[in-house]
Short mmCIF file of C-alpha atoms and ligand atoms in Angstrom, two decimals:
data_model
loop_
_atom_site.label_atom_id
_atom_site.label_comp_id
_atom_site.label_asym_id
_atom_site.label_seq_id
_atom_site.Cartn_x
_atom_site.Cartn_y
_atom_site.Cartn_z
CA MET A 1 -103.40 -52.25 13.48
CA ASN A 2 -105.21 -51.78 10.20
CA ASP A 3 -105.55 -55.30 8.87
CA ARG A 4 -108.41 -55.19 6.37
CA PRO A 5 -107.16 -53.49 3.23
CA SER A 6 -109.69 -51.14 1.62
CA LEU A 7 -109.80 -50.56 -2.13
CA GLU A 8 -108.39 -47.04 -1.75
CA ASP A 9 -105.55 -48.23 0.46
CA ILE A 10 -104.74 -51.05 -1.95
CA ARG A 11 -104.56 -48.50 -4.74
CA ARG A 12 -102.02 -46.48 -2.74
CA ALA A 13 -99.94 -49.55 -1.92
CA PRO A 14 -96.92 -50.04 -4.19
CA LYS A 15 -97.57 -52.92 -6.57
CA VAL A 16 -95.45 -54.87 -9.02
CA LEU A 17 -96.89 -56.35 -12.19
CA LEU A 18 -95.14 -59.07 -14.17
CA HIS A 19 -97.85 -60.21 -16.59
CA ASP A 20 -99.76 -57.55 -18.49
CA HIS A 21 -100.27 -57.42 -22.27
CA LEU A 22 -99.83 -54.06 -23.98
CA ASP A 23 -102.50 -54.96 -26.55
CA GLY A 24 -104.80 -56.11 -23.75
CA GLY A 25 -104.85 -52.86 -21.80
CA LEU A 26 -105.89 -50.05 -24.12
CA ARG A 27 -108.33 -47.36 -23.06
CA THR A 28 -111.45 -47.74 -25.19
CA GLU A 29 -111.45 -43.98 -25.93
CA THR A 30 -108.00 -44.49 -27.43
CA ILE A 31 -109.13 -47.46 -29.50
CA VAL A 32 -111.92 -45.32 -30.97
CA ASP A 33 -109.51 -42.43 -31.70
CA LEU A 34 -106.88 -44.67 -33.27
CA ALA A 35 -109.44 -46.54 -35.37
CA ARG A 36 -110.73 -43.24 -36.75
CA ASP A 37 -107.25 -41.82 -37.41
CA GLY A 38 -105.87 -45.04 -38.88
CA GLY A 39 -108.91 -45.96 -40.99
CA TYR A 40 -109.67 -49.16 -39.03
CA GLY A 41 -113.34 -49.87 -39.77
CA ASP A 42 -113.99 -53.19 -38.04
CA LEU A 43 -114.78 -52.09 -34.47
CA PRO A 44 -118.01 -53.61 -33.15
CA THR A 45 -119.02 -50.13 -31.90
CA THR A 46 -117.43 -46.68 -31.88
CA ASP A 47 -118.92 -45.70 -28.52
CA ALA A 48 -116.13 -46.02 -25.94
CA GLY A 49 -118.47 -47.08 -23.12
CA ASN A 50 -120.22 -49.72 -25.21
CA LEU A 51 -116.88 -50.90 -26.50
CA ARG A 52 -115.67 -51.47 -22.93
CA THR A 53 -118.70 -53.65 -22.23
CA TRP A 54 -118.25 -55.46 -25.56
CA PHE A 55 -114.68 -56.43 -24.68
CA THR A 56 -115.45 -57.83 -21.25
CA GLU A 57 -118.51 -59.72 -22.50
CA ALA A 58 -116.78 -61.14 -25.59
CA SER A 59 -113.89 -62.25 -23.38
CA ASN A 60 -116.17 -64.19 -21.03
CA SER A 61 -116.38 -67.16 -23.37
CA GLY A 62 -114.83 -69.86 -21.21
CA SER A 63 -112.31 -70.65 -23.96
CA LEU A 64 -108.81 -69.26 -24.47
CA GLU A 65 -109.16 -69.40 -28.25
CA ARG A 66 -112.34 -67.28 -28.24
CA TYR A 67 -110.89 -64.92 -25.63
CA LEU A 68 -107.96 -64.27 -27.96
CA GLU A 69 -110.24 -63.32 -30.89
CA THR A 70 -110.95 -59.93 -29.30
CA PHE A 71 -107.32 -58.92 -29.78
CA SER A 72 -107.85 -58.44 -33.51
CA HIS A 73 -109.37 -55.03 -32.68
CA THR A 74 -106.65 -53.80 -30.35
CA VAL A 75 -103.86 -55.09 -32.56
CA GLY A 76 -105.74 -53.65 -35.55
CA VAL A 77 -105.38 -50.08 -34.26
CA MET A 78 -101.73 -50.49 -33.15
CA GLN A 79 -100.05 -50.41 -36.55
CA SER A 80 -98.15 -47.10 -36.55
CA ALA A 81 -95.29 -45.80 -34.44
CA GLU A 82 -97.50 -42.98 -33.09
CA ALA A 83 -100.21 -45.43 -32.06
CA LEU A 84 -97.73 -47.73 -30.32
CA THR A 85 -96.05 -44.87 -28.46
CA ARG A 86 -99.41 -43.50 -27.34
CA VAL A 87 -100.66 -46.88 -26.14
CA ALA A 88 -97.43 -47.52 -24.22
CA TYR A 89 -97.49 -44.05 -22.68
CA GLU A 90 -101.10 -44.44 -21.54
CA CYS A 91 -100.34 -47.92 -20.20
CA ALA A 92 -97.59 -46.43 -18.01
CA GLU A 93 -99.88 -43.60 -16.93
CA ASP A 94 -102.75 -45.96 -16.03
CA LEU A 95 -100.52 -48.37 -14.12
CA ALA A 96 -98.82 -45.55 -12.23
CA GLY A 97 -102.25 -44.16 -11.34
CA ASP A 98 -103.14 -47.57 -9.93
CA GLY A 99 -100.07 -47.61 -7.68
CA VAL A 100 -97.81 -49.84 -9.76
CA ILE A 101 -94.15 -48.97 -9.23
CA TYR A 102 -92.60 -51.54 -11.55
CA ALA A 103 -94.20 -53.42 -14.44
CA GLU A 104 -93.18 -55.80 -17.16
CA VAL A 105 -95.48 -55.29 -20.11
CA ARG A 106 -95.49 -57.68 -23.07
CA TYR A 107 -96.65 -57.60 -26.67
CA ALA A 108 -95.84 -59.43 -29.90
CA PRO A 109 -93.86 -57.19 -32.28
CA GLU A 110 -94.70 -59.48 -35.21
CA GLN A 111 -98.37 -58.45 -34.90
CA HIS A 112 -97.64 -54.78 -35.55
CA LEU A 113 -96.11 -54.88 -39.02
CA ALA A 114 -99.25 -54.40 -41.15
CA GLY A 115 -98.68 -50.64 -41.49
CA GLY A 116 -95.17 -51.12 -42.86
CA LEU A 117 -93.13 -50.86 -39.63
CA SER A 118 -90.08 -53.09 -39.12
CA LEU A 119 -89.73 -55.18 -35.96
CA GLU A 120 -87.11 -52.70 -34.73
CA GLN A 121 -89.39 -49.72 -35.35
CA VAL A 122 -92.15 -51.42 -33.39
CA VAL A 123 -89.86 -52.07 -30.43
CA GLU A 124 -88.48 -48.53 -30.47
CA ALA A 125 -91.95 -46.95 -30.65
CA VAL A 126 -93.08 -48.90 -27.59
CA LEU A 127 -89.88 -48.12 -25.67
CA GLU A 128 -90.38 -44.44 -26.42
CA GLY A 129 -93.89 -44.50 -24.91
CA PHE A 130 -92.59 -46.11 -21.74
CA ARG A 131 -89.65 -43.70 -21.57
CA GLN A 132 -92.10 -40.78 -21.64
CA GLY A 133 -94.29 -42.56 -19.11
CA ARG A 134 -91.39 -42.87 -16.71
CA ARG A 135 -90.41 -39.24 -17.23
CA ASP A 136 -93.93 -38.00 -16.42
CA HIS A 137 -95.15 -40.56 -13.90
CA GLY A 138 -92.06 -42.10 -12.33
CA ILE A 139 -93.07 -45.68 -13.09
CA ARG A 140 -90.41 -48.02 -14.35
CA VAL A 141 -91.62 -50.35 -17.13
CA GLY A 142 -89.58 -53.13 -18.70
CA THR A 143 -90.91 -54.72 -21.86
CA LEU A 144 -91.10 -58.39 -22.76
CA VAL A 145 -91.22 -59.22 -26.45
CA THR A 146 -93.58 -62.08 -27.18
CA ALA A 147 -93.51 -64.54 -30.05
CA MET A 148 -96.85 -66.01 -31.13
CA ARG A 149 -96.72 -69.74 -30.52
CA HIS A 150 -98.68 -70.69 -33.67
CA GLN A 151 -96.30 -68.68 -35.86
CA ALA A 152 -92.66 -69.41 -36.72
CA ARG A 153 -90.86 -66.19 -35.83
CA SER A 154 -89.70 -67.00 -32.31
CA MET A 155 -85.99 -67.04 -33.20
CA GLU A 156 -86.22 -63.59 -34.79
CA ILE A 157 -88.10 -62.26 -31.79
CA ALA A 158 -85.60 -63.82 -29.39
CA GLU A 159 -82.81 -62.08 -31.29
CA LEU A 160 -84.75 -58.85 -30.99
CA ALA A 161 -84.96 -59.32 -27.23
CA VAL A 162 -81.19 -59.70 -27.03
CA ARG A 163 -80.50 -56.76 -29.36
CA TYR A 164 -82.61 -54.41 -27.22
CA ARG A 165 -81.71 -55.86 -23.82
CA ASP A 166 -79.89 -52.71 -22.69
CA ALA A 167 -82.57 -50.39 -24.04
CA GLY A 168 -85.52 -51.54 -21.94
CA VAL A 169 -86.45 -54.98 -23.27
CA VAL A 170 -85.98 -57.17 -20.23
CA GLY A 171 -87.15 -60.53 -21.53
CA PHE A 172 -89.00 -62.80 -23.93
CA ASP A 173 -92.27 -64.76 -23.85
CA ILE A 174 -94.48 -66.93 -26.03
CA ALA A 175 -98.26 -66.50 -26.08
CA GLY A 176 -101.36 -67.41 -28.07
CA ALA A 177 -103.46 -70.58 -28.13
CA GLU A 178 -101.70 -73.23 -26.06
CA ALA A 179 -103.35 -76.51 -27.11
CA GLY A 180 -101.56 -77.89 -30.16
CA TYR A 181 -98.62 -75.48 -29.84
CA PRO A 182 -96.29 -76.85 -27.17
CA PRO A 183 -93.35 -74.76 -25.96
CA THR A 184 -90.81 -77.18 -27.50
CA ARG A 185 -91.95 -75.99 -30.92
CA HIS A 186 -89.75 -72.97 -30.14
CA LEU A 187 -86.87 -74.80 -28.51
CA ASP A 188 -84.21 -73.23 -30.73
CA ALA A 189 -85.26 -69.76 -29.56
CA PHE A 190 -85.14 -70.76 -25.90
CA GLU A 191 -81.75 -72.43 -26.28
CA TYR A 192 -80.43 -69.32 -27.99
CA LEU A 193 -81.69 -67.12 -25.13
CA GLN A 194 -80.08 -69.38 -22.55
CA ARG A 195 -76.74 -69.15 -24.33
CA GLU A 196 -77.16 -65.37 -24.30
CA ASN A 197 -77.87 -65.35 -20.54
CA ALA A 198 -81.26 -63.78 -21.32
CA HIS A 199 -84.49 -64.10 -19.37
CA PHE A 200 -87.81 -65.56 -20.51
CA THR A 201 -91.20 -66.62 -19.32
CA ILE A 202 -93.60 -68.96 -21.09
CA HIS A 203 -97.41 -68.96 -21.08
CA ALA A 204 -98.04 -72.51 -19.87
CA GLY A 205 -100.64 -74.42 -17.89
CA GLU A 206 -103.52 -72.11 -18.84
CA GLY A 207 -105.32 -73.55 -21.89
CA PHE A 208 -103.42 -76.84 -21.52
CA GLY A 209 -102.15 -78.86 -18.58
CA LEU A 210 -99.08 -80.37 -16.98
CA PRO A 211 -97.21 -81.46 -20.13
CA SER A 212 -97.04 -77.84 -21.19
CA ILE A 213 -95.65 -76.74 -17.80
CA TRP A 214 -93.18 -79.64 -17.77
CA GLN A 215 -91.90 -78.76 -21.24
CA ALA A 216 -91.66 -75.07 -20.43
CA ILE A 217 -89.46 -75.76 -17.43
CA GLN A 218 -87.56 -78.95 -18.17
CA TRP A 219 -87.08 -78.65 -21.91
CA CYS A 220 -87.11 -74.93 -22.51
CA GLY A 221 -85.67 -73.63 -19.24
CA ALA A 222 -88.31 -70.99 -18.49
CA ASP A 223 -87.43 -68.58 -15.66
CA ARG A 224 -91.12 -68.03 -14.88
CA LEU A 225 -94.51 -69.48 -15.84
CA GLY A 226 -97.22 -67.34 -17.39
CA HIS A 227 -100.31 -68.48 -15.41
CA GLY A 228 -99.16 -72.02 -14.50
CA VAL A 229 -102.57 -72.59 -12.84
CA ARG A 230 -102.74 -76.22 -13.99
CA ILE A 231 -99.83 -77.09 -11.69
CA ILE A 232 -102.73 -77.82 -9.36
CA ASP A 233 -103.27 -81.05 -11.36
CA ASP A 234 -100.04 -82.35 -9.82
CA ILE A 235 -101.25 -81.77 -6.27
CA THR A 236 -103.41 -84.49 -4.75
CA GLU A 237 -104.54 -85.34 -1.24
CA ASP A 238 -103.01 -88.02 0.92
CA GLY A 239 -105.17 -90.30 3.11
CA ASP A 240 -105.61 -87.58 5.76
CA GLY A 241 -106.69 -84.94 3.25
CA ALA A 242 -103.31 -83.15 3.39
CA PRO A 243 -101.97 -81.83 0.07
CA LYS A 244 -99.41 -84.07 -1.60
CA LEU A 245 -97.15 -82.64 -4.28
CA GLY A 246 -96.18 -84.66 -7.35
CA ARG A 247 -92.64 -84.39 -8.66
CA LEU A 248 -93.30 -81.52 -11.04
CA ALA A 249 -95.23 -79.45 -8.48
CA ALA A 250 -92.49 -80.12 -5.92
CA TYR A 251 -89.86 -79.02 -8.41
CA VAL A 252 -91.71 -75.77 -9.16
CA ARG A 253 -92.04 -75.00 -5.46
CA ASP A 254 -88.52 -76.10 -4.48
CA LYS A 255 -86.92 -74.11 -7.28
CA ARG A 256 -89.04 -71.08 -6.40
CA ILE A 257 -90.27 -70.81 -10.00
CA PRO A 258 -92.51 -67.74 -10.11
CA LEU A 259 -96.13 -68.25 -11.13
CA GLU A 260 -97.62 -65.23 -12.90
CA MET A 261 -101.21 -65.77 -11.83
CA CYS A 262 -104.06 -63.77 -13.38
CA PRO A 263 -107.24 -64.71 -11.51
CA THR A 264 -109.93 -62.81 -13.45
CA SER A 265 -108.49 -63.77 -16.83
CA ASN A 266 -108.39 -67.43 -15.77
CA ILE A 267 -112.10 -67.38 -15.01
CA GLN A 268 -112.89 -65.84 -18.40
CA THR A 269 -110.90 -68.48 -20.30
CA GLY A 270 -112.20 -71.35 -18.18
CA ALA A 271 -108.84 -72.12 -16.52
CA ALA A 272 -110.53 -71.61 -13.11
CA LYS A 273 -114.19 -71.70 -12.06
CA SER A 274 -114.30 -68.74 -9.68
CA ILE A 275 -112.01 -66.67 -7.51
CA ALA A 276 -112.92 -68.80 -4.50
CA GLU A 277 -111.98 -71.98 -6.38
CA HIS A 278 -108.90 -70.48 -8.02
CA PRO A 279 -105.75 -72.54 -7.30
CA ILE A 280 -104.06 -69.36 -6.04
CA GLY A 281 -105.61 -69.95 -2.61
CA LEU A 282 -103.96 -73.35 -2.14
CA LEU A 283 -100.72 -72.42 -3.91
CA ARG A 284 -100.28 -69.42 -1.64
CA ARG A 285 -100.88 -71.58 1.45
CA LEU A 286 -98.34 -74.10 0.19
CA GLY A 287 -95.74 -71.39 -0.29
CA PHE A 288 -95.33 -71.49 -4.06
CA ARG A 289 -93.80 -68.30 -5.41
CA VAL A 290 -97.15 -66.81 -6.44
CA THR A 291 -97.52 -63.37 -8.01
CA VAL A 292 -100.77 -61.53 -8.83
CA ASN A 293 -101.32 -60.03 -12.27
CA THR A 294 -103.90 -58.58 -14.62
CA ASP A 295 -103.11 -60.30 -17.96
CA ASN A 296 -105.42 -58.02 -19.98
CA ARG A 297 -106.91 -55.08 -18.13
CA LEU A 298 -109.29 -54.24 -20.97
CA MET A 299 -110.62 -57.74 -21.69
CA SER A 300 -110.90 -58.56 -18.00
CA GLY A 301 -112.18 -55.13 -16.97
CA THR A 302 -109.67 -55.11 -14.15
CA THR A 303 -106.67 -53.37 -12.61
CA PRO A 304 -103.88 -54.56 -10.29
CA THR A 305 -105.76 -52.95 -7.39
CA GLU A 306 -108.95 -54.80 -8.24
CA GLU A 307 -107.19 -58.17 -8.54
CA PHE A 308 -105.72 -57.66 -5.06
CA ALA A 309 -109.09 -56.51 -3.70
CA LYS A 310 -110.92 -59.55 -5.09
CA LEU A 311 -108.37 -61.89 -3.53
CA ALA A 312 -108.41 -60.04 -0.23
CA GLY A 313 -112.22 -60.16 -0.19
CA THR A 314 -112.36 -63.86 -1.04
CA PHE A 315 -109.44 -65.29 0.92
CA GLY A 316 -109.29 -62.73 3.74
CA TYR A 317 -105.81 -61.60 2.76
CA THR A 318 -104.20 -59.01 4.98
CA TRP A 319 -101.46 -56.46 4.31
CA ASP A 320 -98.93 -59.19 5.10
CA ASP A 321 -100.29 -61.33 2.27
CA LEU A 322 -100.41 -58.43 -0.19
CA GLN A 323 -96.85 -57.49 0.72
CA TRP A 324 -95.80 -61.12 0.25
CA PHE A 325 -97.28 -61.21 -3.29
CA THR A 326 -95.60 -57.88 -4.07
CA VAL A 327 -92.19 -58.90 -2.78
CA ASN A 328 -92.51 -62.21 -4.66
CA ALA A 329 -93.14 -60.27 -7.87
CA MET A 330 -90.27 -57.88 -7.27
CA LYS A 331 -87.89 -60.77 -6.54
CA SER A 332 -88.98 -62.44 -9.78
CA ALA A 333 -88.58 -59.42 -12.08
CA PHE A 334 -86.13 -59.56 -14.96
CA ILE A 335 -84.09 -56.53 -13.88
CA ASP A 336 -80.87 -56.68 -11.97
CA PHE A 337 -80.63 -57.81 -8.40
CA ALA A 338 -79.50 -54.48 -6.94
CA GLU A 339 -82.47 -52.64 -8.42
CA ARG A 340 -84.91 -55.28 -7.20
CA LEU A 341 -83.44 -55.17 -3.72
CA GLU A 342 -83.61 -51.41 -3.59
CA LEU A 343 -87.29 -51.35 -4.58
CA ILE A 344 -88.10 -54.02 -1.98
CA ASN A 345 -86.22 -52.38 0.89
CA GLU A 346 -86.63 -48.70 0.10
CA VAL A 347 -90.13 -48.61 -1.39
CA ILE A 348 -92.25 -51.72 -0.85
CA LYS A 349 -91.50 -52.67 2.77
CA PRO A 350 -91.71 -49.15 4.22
CA ALA A 351 -94.99 -48.46 2.41
CA TYR A 352 -96.66 -51.67 3.60
CA ALA A 353 -95.43 -51.02 7.14
CA GLU A 354 -97.19 -47.67 6.97
CA LEU A 355 -100.37 -49.23 5.59
CA ARG A 356 -100.35 -51.74 8.45
CA GLY A 357 -100.21 -48.76 10.77
CA GLU A 358 -96.73 -49.48 12.05
CA ARG A 359 -95.21 -46.13 11.17
O1 NOS B 1 -103.74 -65.24 -21.36
C1 NOS B 1 -103.25 -65.31 -22.49
N1 NOS B 1 -102.83 -66.52 -22.94
C2 NOS B 1 -102.23 -66.68 -24.15
N2 NOS B 1 -102.06 -65.67 -25.00
C3 NOS B 1 -102.49 -64.45 -24.62
C4 NOS B 1 -103.08 -64.22 -23.37
N3 NOS B 1 -103.40 -62.91 -23.31
C5 NOS B 1 -103.01 -62.35 -24.46
N4 NOS B 1 -102.47 -63.27 -25.26
C6 NOS B 1 -101.93 -63.09 -26.62
O2 NOS B 1 -100.69 -62.42 -26.53
C7 NOS B 1 -100.58 -61.53 -27.63
C8 NOS B 1 -99.47 -60.53 -27.40
O3 NOS B 1 -99.72 -59.68 -26.32
C9 NOS B 1 -101.99 -60.99 -27.75
O4 NOS B 1 -102.23 -60.42 -29.03
C10 NOS B 1 -102.82 -62.23 -27.51
O5 NOS B 1 -103.04 -62.92 -28.72
ZN1 ZN B 2 -101.02 -63.55 -20.83
#
């Protein structure tokens, strides 16, 4: 039995990604190309290698607000249909190369209008890139359209999600600085989506704590939580040192609400101190529906494989654990039940059995 997953084996293992930002995963060579072609002159450097280092260092600020500043450069070069299609295509290619079989990739259409595109043109350009990515690399990618929580376009973006629901947009999200912008600010959009039987996730419990998670679930009706790390604040110890769940934490676990955890990103923004101290360790032990994600591969200098490898190295996770995270993610995806079941039974389980040396 081969119980200690190596990096190369983890890369081969089928993986499912639910939380990855399109504008947080560009290749730096592509940023340099697109900046030159599109006349974007604000890059801190035009050397792709130095730019990679710049992004990871600038993102290591310990604050979500400062972390988010780096996106001005990626968003800045994603203002034409060609650029968006290219970035989406390369995203699919890179994820497929890392062993991802299904991904939900998000971005905020409202941030890509500076070059004169309409919201619809932005969505269609991204869908086209993912369509080509699937054709060439077999990976299935659903998109989530994000509304920026400090802006006031969430209703329009929610309507966009519904309009393109049969064309590859599988859900909706809100992102951006969390403190000062609670989810209920966008309640009308969430209520509209619920009436439309549409799916959505909410970034909550990352830059702000329990009230944000509580609102996201109990007021807004989120299907999943983006990060949700601060749910740990509702878990205390009883007299014997055993974990004791508060009502909100118990609700999240009982209802099997998926947590889209992004360990490296959380350390960069200060939501967790280190991988070893990341709440994922306890939440996994307590049986929360935890999933493992990248958030922003460029800013965090990471990949799905590397996130798994870091966790395996720190917590001693075996193939059983990695399969559990993967099945959790597949169960929590916003595509239909039959497709999820097929990927779990026909692709994920047989591949992990082989990696464990059972076949
Ligand atoms: O971890 C995060 N928390 C909150 N917002 C984020 C995070 N990562 C990226 N974005 C924001 O989402 C926008 C659309 O993709 C990005 O432009 C960035 O501002
Ligand atoms: Zn995110």
